[in-house]
Amino acid sequence: MDMQAPPGHAAPRLVPPVPVPPEKELPTLRFIAAMRVNGIACWPASAYEAPLRRRRLLGRTRFTVSDPDLVRHVLVDNAANYARTPITIRMLRPMLGDGLLISEGTAWRHQRRALAPAFTPRAVETLVPHILSASDEAVAALEGPAARGPVDLFAALQRLALEIAGRTMFSVGMARHGDRLRGFLEAYAARLGRPHLTDLVVPLRFATPLDRARARFRRDWVTFLDEVIADRDEGQSGRQVGGQVGGHGGGEARDLLDLLRAARDPETGRGFSHEELRDQVATMILAGHETTAVTLLWACTLLALAPETQGAVAAESKSADKPFTRAVIEETMRLYPPAFVLARRALGPDELAGEAVRPGDSVTISPWLLHRHRNLWRDPDAFDPSRFLPGAPPVPRFAYLPFGAGPRVCIGAAFALTEATLALSRIVGHFRIERADARSVLPAAVVTTQPDHAPAFRLTRRA
């Protein structure tokens, strides 16, 4: 049975609005300007049909790959030949240091091996109570604003995602540090996290004025993270901290910080230094909570436009299993992938569909393009959670990349899916969600796929 609609009825087809793509390839300067404002507005309409595109940008060749076999080649079969691009490192290192997301080579392999036990299904299960308690408190906090009128649901979802991140990482809430943490994120995203022409043309070994501003930001940022970790340890001093997992000793790990401190590379036995631990904390909090917040916002926006689908999610909220709610989350990430682009730099020569790739060329794989590609999906722009229901035709493996693929696939993918599914179920199970105005919400992608404005919602408590 199609859970989107009552038996015998078809749910209306929903195609949410998106920016109109340019008819032709943008000239270089307009392309760079568009990247700073909205990365998904850079691609012309033809990009949604082509398997491989090539263009020259500032004297270098840039490939855009939208063929699943070529995606597999770059991310899996020949992954060792492709590294993070200099602009990616420039933009992310001030926030994430040398954490798992942007480290390379031996450092990355050590981190990946050490972190793997922290994200097994068993480890994720121990974090579920943190997700549920934070979600229930967020629902309770929304009761008052919902009764008074329109609600800024995006702000509430950002607080919820941050609270979940704080509790799963530290076993404590973010009441003390949450506002400062959001302040750091918003300040960085407003200017330092946006690509600039100098990021593209100045070699990484030379510091630009923007790089120096990012370095000043990082000094304040790491000081703040050290304060948060120290406060957590002081608050947890009454119990044994650092329980071991994966066969490395006794004691029960209660949060991700315990799991990270217990982490050991199974090949070398080495754990994380304080600086490495701090970078992992930054990576987990930032990569986790921001992507969860935008996913939940887009899911609520879609469900407000699809009341029958929303009703099915609400009905399922009373059940232990939530396959339909999970399908809604997966379809939301298809239409609005939080990480809208993956960029790589070729280290050595290669070939893509007969095109020669030279060292230094960039290869872009965009989940946004892949997930809406005309040759890969049926009705690609329509919201249809049934694509991901049990028994549906399998989704092409390298045509759907909300968490990347290959050796560098997101290590927290299972946790993120669990978190978003449970949080959405709690919210929709308690409130009927409607839009409070008729203004369309459009995706604006810079670091993540954000809404172009914070839409107003009307929340009504369900009977």
Short mmCIF file of C-alpha atoms in Angstrom, two decimals:
data_model
loop_
_atom_site.label_atom_id
_atom_site.label_comp_id
_atom_site.label_asym_id
_atom_site.label_seq_id
_atom_site.Cartn_x
_atom_site.Cartn_y
_atom_site.Cartn_z
CA MET A 1 0.00 0.00 0.00
CA ASP A 2 1.23 3.49 -0.81
CA MET A 3 1.60 5.12 2.61
CA GLN A 4 1.51 8.60 1.08
CA ALA A 5 -2.25 8.55 0.71
CA PRO A 6 -5.34 6.76 2.00
CA PRO A 7 -6.18 3.45 0.27
CA GLY A 8 -7.63 4.01 -3.18
CA HIS A 9 -6.31 7.57 -3.51
CA ALA A 10 -3.18 8.88 -5.19
CA ALA A 11 -1.22 11.57 -3.39
CA PRO A 12 -1.01 14.76 -5.45
CA ARG A 13 2.29 15.20 -7.28
CA LEU A 14 4.46 17.76 -5.50
CA VAL A 15 7.30 19.55 -7.30
CA PRO A 16 8.89 22.04 -4.88
CA PRO A 17 10.28 25.26 -6.37
CA VAL A 18 13.98 25.65 -7.18
CA PRO A 19 16.07 28.43 -8.75
CA VAL A 20 15.78 28.52 -12.54
CA PRO A 21 19.13 27.36 -13.99
CA PRO A 22 20.85 29.60 -16.53
CA GLU A 23 20.32 28.63 -20.15
CA LYS A 24 24.04 28.66 -20.93
CA GLU A 25 27.35 28.22 -19.14
CA LEU A 26 28.12 31.27 -17.02
CA PRO A 27 31.25 33.29 -17.85
CA THR A 28 34.09 32.87 -15.36
CA LEU A 29 33.52 35.96 -13.20
CA ARG A 30 29.75 35.44 -13.06
CA PHE A 31 30.35 31.79 -12.22
CA ILE A 32 32.60 32.72 -9.29
CA ALA A 33 30.15 35.37 -8.11
CA ALA A 34 27.31 32.82 -8.23
CA MET A 35 29.39 30.36 -6.16
CA ARG A 36 29.59 32.90 -3.35
CA VAL A 37 25.81 33.34 -3.25
CA ASN A 38 24.29 30.06 -4.39
CA GLY A 39 26.39 27.20 -5.73
CA ILE A 40 23.49 25.36 -7.34
CA ALA A 41 22.77 28.38 -9.54
CA CYS A 42 26.10 27.89 -11.34
CA TRP A 43 25.01 24.96 -13.51
CA PRO A 44 23.07 25.45 -16.76
CA ALA A 45 20.04 23.35 -17.64
CA SER A 46 22.19 21.05 -19.81
CA ALA A 47 24.12 19.91 -16.71
CA TYR A 48 21.04 17.96 -15.60
CA GLU A 49 21.32 15.73 -18.68
CA ALA A 50 25.05 15.45 -19.44
CA PRO A 51 27.07 12.53 -18.01
CA LEU A 52 30.33 14.54 -18.11
CA ARG A 53 31.02 18.23 -18.59
CA ARG A 54 34.32 20.01 -19.09
CA ARG A 55 35.21 23.69 -18.92
CA ARG A 56 38.24 25.90 -18.40
CA LEU A 57 38.20 28.01 -15.26
CA LEU A 58 41.05 30.39 -14.43
CA GLY A 59 43.49 28.46 -16.59
CA ARG A 60 42.60 25.01 -15.27
CA THR A 61 40.31 22.26 -16.49
CA ARG A 62 37.26 21.52 -14.41
CA PHE A 63 35.23 18.33 -14.94
CA THR A 64 31.69 17.83 -13.63
CA VAL A 65 30.86 14.12 -13.35
CA SER A 66 27.23 12.98 -13.38
CA ASP A 67 27.52 9.39 -14.57
CA PRO A 68 27.33 6.69 -11.84
CA ASP A 69 30.12 4.63 -13.39
CA LEU A 70 32.40 7.66 -13.56
CA VAL A 71 31.44 8.63 -10.00
CA ARG A 72 32.46 5.16 -8.86
CA HIS A 73 35.73 5.48 -10.74
CA VAL A 74 36.63 8.76 -9.01
CA LEU A 75 35.37 7.98 -5.49
CA VAL A 76 36.10 4.24 -5.29
CA ASP A 77 38.14 2.56 -8.01
CA ASN A 78 40.76 5.30 -8.38
CA ALA A 79 40.10 7.20 -5.15
CA ALA A 80 43.81 7.34 -4.28
CA ASN A 81 44.38 9.59 -7.29
CA TYR A 82 41.95 12.27 -6.06
CA ALA A 83 42.46 14.54 -3.05
CA ARG A 84 40.67 17.49 -1.47
CA THR A 85 40.96 20.68 -3.48
CA PRO A 86 42.94 23.64 -2.11
CA ILE A 87 39.80 25.76 -1.87
CA THR A 88 38.07 23.06 0.19
CA ILE A 89 41.02 22.94 2.59
CA ARG A 90 41.14 26.75 2.78
CA MET A 91 37.47 27.02 3.66
CA LEU A 92 37.15 24.08 6.07
CA ARG A 93 40.46 23.81 7.92
CA PRO A 94 39.88 26.90 10.12
CA MET A 95 36.76 25.21 11.48
CA LEU A 96 37.72 21.52 11.37
CA GLY A 97 41.50 21.56 11.75
CA ASP A 98 42.96 18.27 10.59
CA GLY A 99 39.93 16.19 11.53
CA LEU A 100 38.59 13.24 9.58
CA LEU A 101 36.69 15.28 6.99
CA ILE A 102 39.71 16.99 5.40
CA SER A 103 42.74 14.96 6.50
CA GLU A 104 44.58 12.94 3.83
CA GLY A 105 46.88 9.96 3.48
CA THR A 106 48.30 8.25 6.56
CA ALA A 107 46.63 10.71 8.94
CA TRP A 108 43.22 10.02 7.42
CA ARG A 109 43.69 6.22 7.52
CA HIS A 110 44.70 6.37 11.19
CA GLN A 111 41.66 8.47 12.07
CA ARG A 112 39.23 6.36 10.07
CA ARG A 113 40.42 3.11 11.65
CA ALA A 114 40.36 4.58 15.14
CA LEU A 115 36.90 6.12 14.79
CA ALA A 116 35.14 3.15 13.20
CA PRO A 117 34.07 1.51 16.53
CA ALA A 118 32.39 4.76 17.63
CA PHE A 119 29.88 4.54 14.78
CA THR A 120 28.87 0.88 14.76
CA PRO A 121 25.10 0.17 15.04
CA ARG A 122 25.63 -0.82 18.69
CA ALA A 123 27.40 2.46 19.46
CA VAL A 124 24.70 4.48 17.68
CA GLU A 125 22.03 2.70 19.70
CA THR A 126 23.57 3.97 22.95
CA LEU A 127 23.08 7.53 21.70
CA VAL A 128 19.36 7.19 20.86
CA PRO A 129 18.16 8.29 24.34
CA HIS A 130 20.00 11.60 23.83
CA ILE A 131 18.19 12.11 20.51
CA LEU A 132 14.77 11.33 21.99
CA SER A 133 15.16 13.46 25.12
CA ALA A 134 16.35 16.48 23.14
CA SER A 135 13.52 16.04 20.61
CA ASP A 136 10.86 15.83 23.32
CA GLU A 137 12.18 18.95 25.01
CA ALA A 138 12.20 20.80 21.67
CA VAL A 139 8.57 19.83 21.11
CA ALA A 140 7.65 21.09 24.57
CA ALA A 141 9.51 24.35 23.96
CA LEU A 142 7.53 24.89 20.74
CA GLU A 143 4.16 24.63 22.52
CA GLY A 144 4.14 28.26 23.64
CA PRO A 145 5.28 29.89 20.38
CA ALA A 146 2.90 27.65 18.41
CA ALA A 147 -0.05 28.91 20.43
CA ARG A 148 0.90 32.55 19.84
CA GLY A 149 1.24 32.47 16.06
CA PRO A 150 3.79 31.87 13.26
CA VAL A 151 6.94 30.05 14.30
CA ASP A 152 10.53 30.34 13.06
CA LEU A 153 10.88 26.59 12.81
CA PHE A 154 14.34 26.72 11.26
CA ALA A 155 15.77 28.41 14.36
CA ALA A 156 14.07 25.82 16.55
CA LEU A 157 15.46 22.96 14.45
CA GLN A 158 18.95 24.46 14.58
CA ARG A 159 18.70 24.57 18.38
CA LEU A 160 17.41 21.00 18.43
CA ALA A 161 20.21 19.69 16.21
CA LEU A 162 22.79 21.55 18.29
CA GLU A 163 21.28 20.17 21.49
CA ILE A 164 21.43 16.63 20.13
CA ALA A 165 25.05 17.21 19.08
CA GLY A 166 25.91 18.49 22.56
CA ARG A 167 24.23 15.62 24.38
CA THR A 168 25.56 12.88 22.13
CA MET A 169 29.06 14.36 22.26
CA PHE A 170 29.20 15.42 25.93
CA SER A 171 26.20 13.85 27.74
CA VAL A 172 25.15 17.40 28.65
CA GLY A 173 23.00 20.04 27.02
CA MET A 174 24.21 23.15 25.24
CA ALA A 175 22.45 25.73 27.43
CA ARG A 176 25.75 27.29 28.46
CA HIS A 177 27.67 27.12 25.18
CA GLY A 178 25.03 26.84 22.46
CA ASP A 179 24.62 30.54 21.72
CA ARG A 180 28.38 31.10 21.42
CA LEU A 181 28.75 28.07 19.19
CA ARG A 182 25.99 29.29 16.86
CA GLY A 183 27.67 32.69 16.88
CA PHE A 184 30.92 31.18 15.67
CA LEU A 185 29.13 29.30 12.90
CA GLU A 186 27.11 32.26 11.70
CA ALA A 187 30.10 34.61 11.77
CA TYR A 188 32.22 32.19 9.74
CA ALA A 189 29.50 31.42 7.19
CA ALA A 190 28.71 35.09 6.62
CA ARG A 191 32.13 35.89 5.11
CA LEU A 192 35.03 33.53 5.79
CA GLY A 193 33.20 30.39 4.66
CA ARG A 194 32.31 31.79 1.23
CA PRO A 195 34.64 31.15 -1.71
CA HIS A 196 36.55 34.18 -2.96
CA LEU A 197 38.48 34.76 -6.16
CA THR A 198 41.76 34.73 -4.22
CA ASP A 199 40.91 31.27 -2.89
CA LEU A 200 40.98 30.02 -6.46
CA VAL A 201 44.00 31.82 -7.86
CA VAL A 202 46.46 32.10 -4.94
CA PRO A 203 48.38 28.86 -4.17
CA LEU A 204 47.58 27.30 -0.82
CA ARG A 205 51.10 27.85 0.49
CA PHE A 206 50.56 31.64 0.36
CA ALA A 207 48.28 33.33 2.90
CA THR A 208 45.73 35.75 1.51
CA PRO A 209 44.14 38.51 3.63
CA LEU A 210 41.11 36.25 3.93
CA ASP A 211 43.35 33.40 5.11
CA ARG A 212 44.79 35.63 7.83
CA ALA A 213 41.27 36.49 8.98
CA ARG A 214 40.48 32.77 9.03
CA ALA A 215 43.59 32.14 11.13
CA ARG A 216 42.43 34.73 13.68
CA PHE A 217 39.04 33.07 13.74
CA ARG A 218 40.65 29.68 14.36
CA ARG A 219 42.58 30.92 17.40
CA ASP A 220 39.33 32.02 19.05
CA TRP A 221 37.52 28.90 17.88
CA VAL A 222 39.97 26.36 19.34
CA THR A 223 40.07 28.30 22.62
CA PHE A 224 36.29 28.01 22.79
CA LEU A 225 36.37 24.26 22.03
CA ASP A 226 38.96 23.70 24.76
CA GLU A 227 36.66 25.51 27.21
CA VAL A 228 33.69 23.32 26.23
CA ILE A 229 35.68 20.10 26.64
CA ALA A 230 37.13 21.27 29.98
CA ASP A 231 33.66 22.20 31.28
CA ARG A 232 32.31 18.83 30.26
CA ASP A 233 35.13 17.01 32.03
CA GLU A 234 34.65 19.08 35.17
CA GLY A 235 30.94 18.32 35.15
CA GLN A 236 31.57 14.63 34.57
CA SER A 237 34.33 14.32 37.18
CA GLY A 238 31.99 12.46 39.50
CA ARG A 239 31.94 9.41 37.30
CA GLN A 240 34.52 7.34 35.45
CA VAL A 241 35.18 8.92 32.06
CA GLY A 242 36.76 7.31 29.03
CA GLY A 243 35.01 3.95 28.97
CA GLN A 244 36.53 1.66 26.39
CA VAL A 245 34.85 0.12 23.37
CA GLY A 246 35.94 -2.32 20.73
CA GLY A 247 37.74 -4.58 23.16
CA HIS A 248 39.99 -1.90 24.68
CA GLY A 249 39.11 -2.23 28.32
CA GLY A 250 36.22 -1.91 30.76
CA GLY A 251 33.85 0.85 31.66
CA GLU A 252 30.79 1.99 29.76
CA ALA A 253 31.05 4.83 27.23
CA ARG A 254 28.10 7.17 27.57
CA ASP A 255 28.75 9.65 24.79
CA LEU A 256 30.86 10.31 21.72
CA LEU A 257 33.63 12.01 23.69
CA ASP A 258 34.07 8.83 25.72
CA LEU A 259 34.13 6.84 22.49
CA LEU A 260 36.65 9.19 20.87
CA ARG A 261 38.95 9.05 23.88
CA ALA A 262 38.71 5.28 23.87
CA ALA A 263 39.40 5.08 20.14
CA ARG A 264 42.56 3.24 19.13
CA ASP A 265 43.97 2.52 15.72
CA PRO A 266 43.73 -1.31 15.58
CA GLU A 267 46.96 -1.48 13.57
CA THR A 268 49.13 0.80 15.72
CA GLY A 269 47.27 0.98 19.04
CA ARG A 270 47.58 4.76 18.96
CA GLY A 271 44.78 7.01 20.17
CA PHE A 272 44.17 10.71 19.67
CA SER A 273 46.23 13.54 21.12
CA HIS A 274 44.32 16.44 22.70
CA GLU A 275 44.65 18.50 19.51
CA GLU A 276 43.46 15.59 17.36
CA LEU A 277 40.57 14.94 19.74
CA ARG A 278 39.55 18.60 19.57
CA ASP A 279 39.53 18.50 15.76
CA GLN A 280 37.35 15.38 15.81
CA VAL A 281 34.93 17.06 18.23
CA ALA A 282 34.68 20.07 15.89
CA THR A 283 34.13 17.82 12.89
CA MET A 284 31.40 15.75 14.56
CA ILE A 285 29.52 18.75 15.96
CA LEU A 286 29.70 20.92 12.86
CA ALA A 287 29.29 18.28 10.17
CA GLY A 288 26.52 16.62 12.16
CA HIS A 289 24.31 19.32 13.54
CA GLU A 290 24.25 21.73 10.59
CA THR A 291 23.35 19.02 8.07
CA THR A 292 20.67 17.61 10.39
CA ALA A 293 19.08 21.03 10.89
CA VAL A 294 18.77 21.75 7.17
CA THR A 295 17.48 18.23 6.45
CA LEU A 296 14.76 18.61 9.08
CA LEU A 297 13.85 22.07 7.79
CA TRP A 298 13.46 20.81 4.22
CA ALA A 299 11.49 17.77 5.42
CA CYS A 300 9.07 19.99 7.35
CA THR A 301 8.77 22.33 4.35
CA LEU A 302 7.90 19.43 2.06
CA LEU A 303 5.44 17.90 4.51
CA ALA A 304 3.69 21.25 4.92
CA LEU A 305 3.09 21.12 1.15
CA ALA A 306 2.07 17.44 1.22
CA PRO A 307 -0.50 17.01 4.05
CA GLU A 308 -1.36 13.42 3.13
CA THR A 309 2.28 12.41 3.35
CA GLN A 310 2.55 14.31 6.62
CA GLY A 311 -0.44 12.39 7.96
CA ALA A 312 1.30 9.09 7.20
CA VAL A 313 4.40 10.24 9.13
CA ALA A 314 2.20 11.27 12.07
CA ALA A 315 0.42 7.91 12.07
CA GLU A 316 3.74 6.07 12.01
CA SER A 317 5.07 8.09 14.95
CA LYS A 318 3.19 5.74 17.28
CA SER A 319 5.10 2.72 15.93
CA ALA A 320 8.52 1.45 16.93
CA ASP A 321 9.56 0.97 13.30
CA LYS A 322 9.56 4.01 11.04
CA PRO A 323 10.24 2.92 7.44
CA PHE A 324 8.03 5.60 5.90
CA THR A 325 9.49 8.43 8.00
CA ARG A 326 12.97 7.26 7.07
CA ALA A 327 11.91 7.21 3.41
CA VAL A 328 10.75 10.83 3.79
CA ILE A 329 14.16 11.76 5.17
CA GLU A 330 15.97 9.94 2.37
CA GLU A 331 13.81 11.58 -0.30
CA THR A 332 14.36 14.95 1.37
CA MET A 333 18.13 14.42 1.13
CA ARG A 334 17.71 13.48 -2.52
CA LEU A 335 15.96 16.74 -3.34
CA TYR A 336 18.05 18.85 -0.94
CA PRO A 337 21.39 17.10 -0.31
CA PRO A 338 23.04 18.97 2.61
CA ALA A 339 26.48 18.57 0.98
CA PHE A 340 25.58 19.73 -2.52
CA VAL A 341 29.03 19.28 -4.06
CA LEU A 342 32.12 17.06 -3.65
CA ALA A 343 35.30 18.51 -5.13
CA ARG A 344 38.50 16.61 -5.86
CA ARG A 345 41.90 17.45 -7.35
CA ALA A 346 43.67 14.95 -9.60
CA LEU A 347 47.08 13.97 -8.23
CA GLY A 348 48.09 12.09 -11.37
CA PRO A 349 46.88 11.51 -14.92
CA ASP A 350 43.59 9.72 -15.49
CA GLU A 351 40.86 9.33 -18.09
CA LEU A 352 37.12 9.95 -17.79
CA ALA A 353 34.98 8.71 -20.68
CA GLY A 354 37.82 9.31 -23.12
CA GLU A 355 38.68 12.74 -21.70
CA ALA A 356 42.25 13.13 -20.45
CA VAL A 357 42.56 14.26 -16.83
CA ARG A 358 45.86 15.91 -15.97
CA PRO A 359 47.44 16.43 -12.55
CA GLY A 360 45.92 19.51 -10.96
CA ASP A 361 42.61 19.28 -12.83
CA SER A 362 39.55 19.49 -10.63
CA VAL A 363 36.74 16.95 -10.68
CA THR A 364 33.39 17.97 -9.25
CA ILE A 365 30.69 15.48 -8.28
CA SER A 366 27.49 17.24 -7.30
CA PRO A 367 24.84 15.29 -5.38
CA TRP A 368 22.48 18.13 -6.34
CA LEU A 369 22.95 17.36 -10.06
CA LEU A 370 23.06 13.59 -9.60
CA HIS A 371 19.88 13.52 -7.53
CA ARG A 372 17.93 15.53 -10.12
CA HIS A 373 19.55 14.12 -13.26
CA ARG A 374 17.07 13.58 -16.07
CA ASN A 375 18.67 10.30 -17.18
CA LEU A 376 18.95 8.73 -13.72
CA TRP A 377 15.60 9.33 -12.01
CA ARG A 378 11.95 9.02 -12.83
CA ASP A 379 10.26 12.42 -12.35
CA PRO A 380 13.46 13.72 -10.72
CA ASP A 381 12.09 17.03 -9.39
CA ALA A 382 9.04 15.52 -7.67
CA PHE A 383 8.83 14.69 -3.95
CA ASP A 384 8.15 10.94 -3.82
CA PRO A 385 9.21 9.07 -0.64
CA SER A 386 7.99 5.78 -2.12
CA ARG A 387 11.31 5.61 -3.99
CA PHE A 388 12.93 4.57 -0.69
CA LEU A 389 10.27 2.31 0.78
CA PRO A 390 11.02 -1.40 1.32
CA GLY A 391 10.22 -3.27 -1.88
CA ALA A 392 10.78 -0.26 -4.18
CA PRO A 393 13.18 -0.68 -7.11
CA PRO A 394 16.74 -0.27 -5.83
CA VAL A 395 18.19 3.21 -6.05
CA PRO A 396 21.28 3.32 -8.32
CA ARG A 397 24.20 3.15 -5.90
CA PHE A 398 26.30 5.96 -7.34
CA ALA A 399 23.38 8.14 -8.36
CA TYR A 400 22.41 8.85 -4.73
CA LEU A 401 25.17 10.34 -2.58
CA PRO A 402 23.79 12.22 0.44
CA PHE A 403 26.75 10.93 2.45
CA GLY A 404 29.32 10.54 -0.32
CA ALA A 405 30.70 7.15 -1.34
CA GLY A 406 33.82 5.04 -1.32
CA PRO A 407 36.53 5.03 1.35
CA ARG A 408 35.55 8.57 2.42
CA VAL A 409 31.83 7.91 2.79
CA CYS A 410 30.49 9.77 5.83
CA ILE A 411 31.34 7.70 8.89
CA GLY A 412 28.31 9.07 10.75
CA ALA A 413 25.72 8.25 8.06
CA ALA A 414 23.83 5.69 10.16
CA PHE A 415 23.70 8.04 13.13
CA ALA A 416 22.53 10.96 10.97
CA LEU A 417 19.69 8.92 9.45
CA THR A 418 18.61 7.68 12.87
CA GLU A 419 18.75 11.18 14.34
CA ALA A 420 16.75 12.86 11.58
CA THR A 421 14.15 10.07 11.42
CA LEU A 422 13.48 10.08 15.17
CA ALA A 423 13.43 13.87 15.46
CA LEU A 424 11.03 14.29 12.52
CA SER A 425 8.76 11.58 13.90
CA ARG A 426 8.58 13.28 17.29
CA ILE A 427 7.81 16.71 15.79
CA VAL A 428 5.21 15.59 13.24
CA GLY A 429 3.66 13.18 15.70
CA HIS A 430 2.96 16.12 18.02
CA PHE A 431 2.23 19.00 15.60
CA ARG A 432 0.42 19.43 12.32
CA ILE A 433 2.78 21.60 10.26
CA GLU A 434 1.54 24.23 7.84
CA ARG A 435 3.12 27.23 6.15
CA ALA A 436 2.08 30.57 7.61
CA ASP A 437 2.61 32.46 4.33
CA ALA A 438 2.70 31.77 0.60
CA ARG A 439 6.30 32.82 -0.09
CA SER A 440 8.27 30.07 -1.81
CA VAL A 441 11.35 28.70 -0.05
CA LEU A 442 14.28 28.26 -2.43
CA PRO A 443 17.54 26.41 -1.78
CA ALA A 444 20.65 28.58 -1.49
CA ALA A 445 23.81 26.47 -1.33
CA VAL A 446 27.11 27.85 -0.06
CA VAL A 447 28.54 25.42 2.50
CA THR A 448 25.31 23.43 2.95
CA THR A 449 21.98 23.59 1.11
CA GLN A 450 20.24 26.24 3.18
CA PRO A 451 16.84 27.90 2.64
CA ASP A 452 17.06 31.36 1.09
CA HIS A 453 15.10 32.71 4.09
CA ALA A 454 13.68 31.39 7.35
CA PRO A 455 10.10 30.46 6.42
CA ALA A 456 7.24 31.03 8.85
CA PHE A 457 5.26 27.97 9.93
CA ARG A 458 2.03 27.42 11.80
CA LEU A 459 2.09 24.52 14.26
CA THR A 460 -1.13 22.99 15.58
CA ARG A 461 -1.07 20.38 18.32
CA ARG A 462 -2.53 17.08 17.20
CA ALA A 463 -5.35 15.57 19.20
#
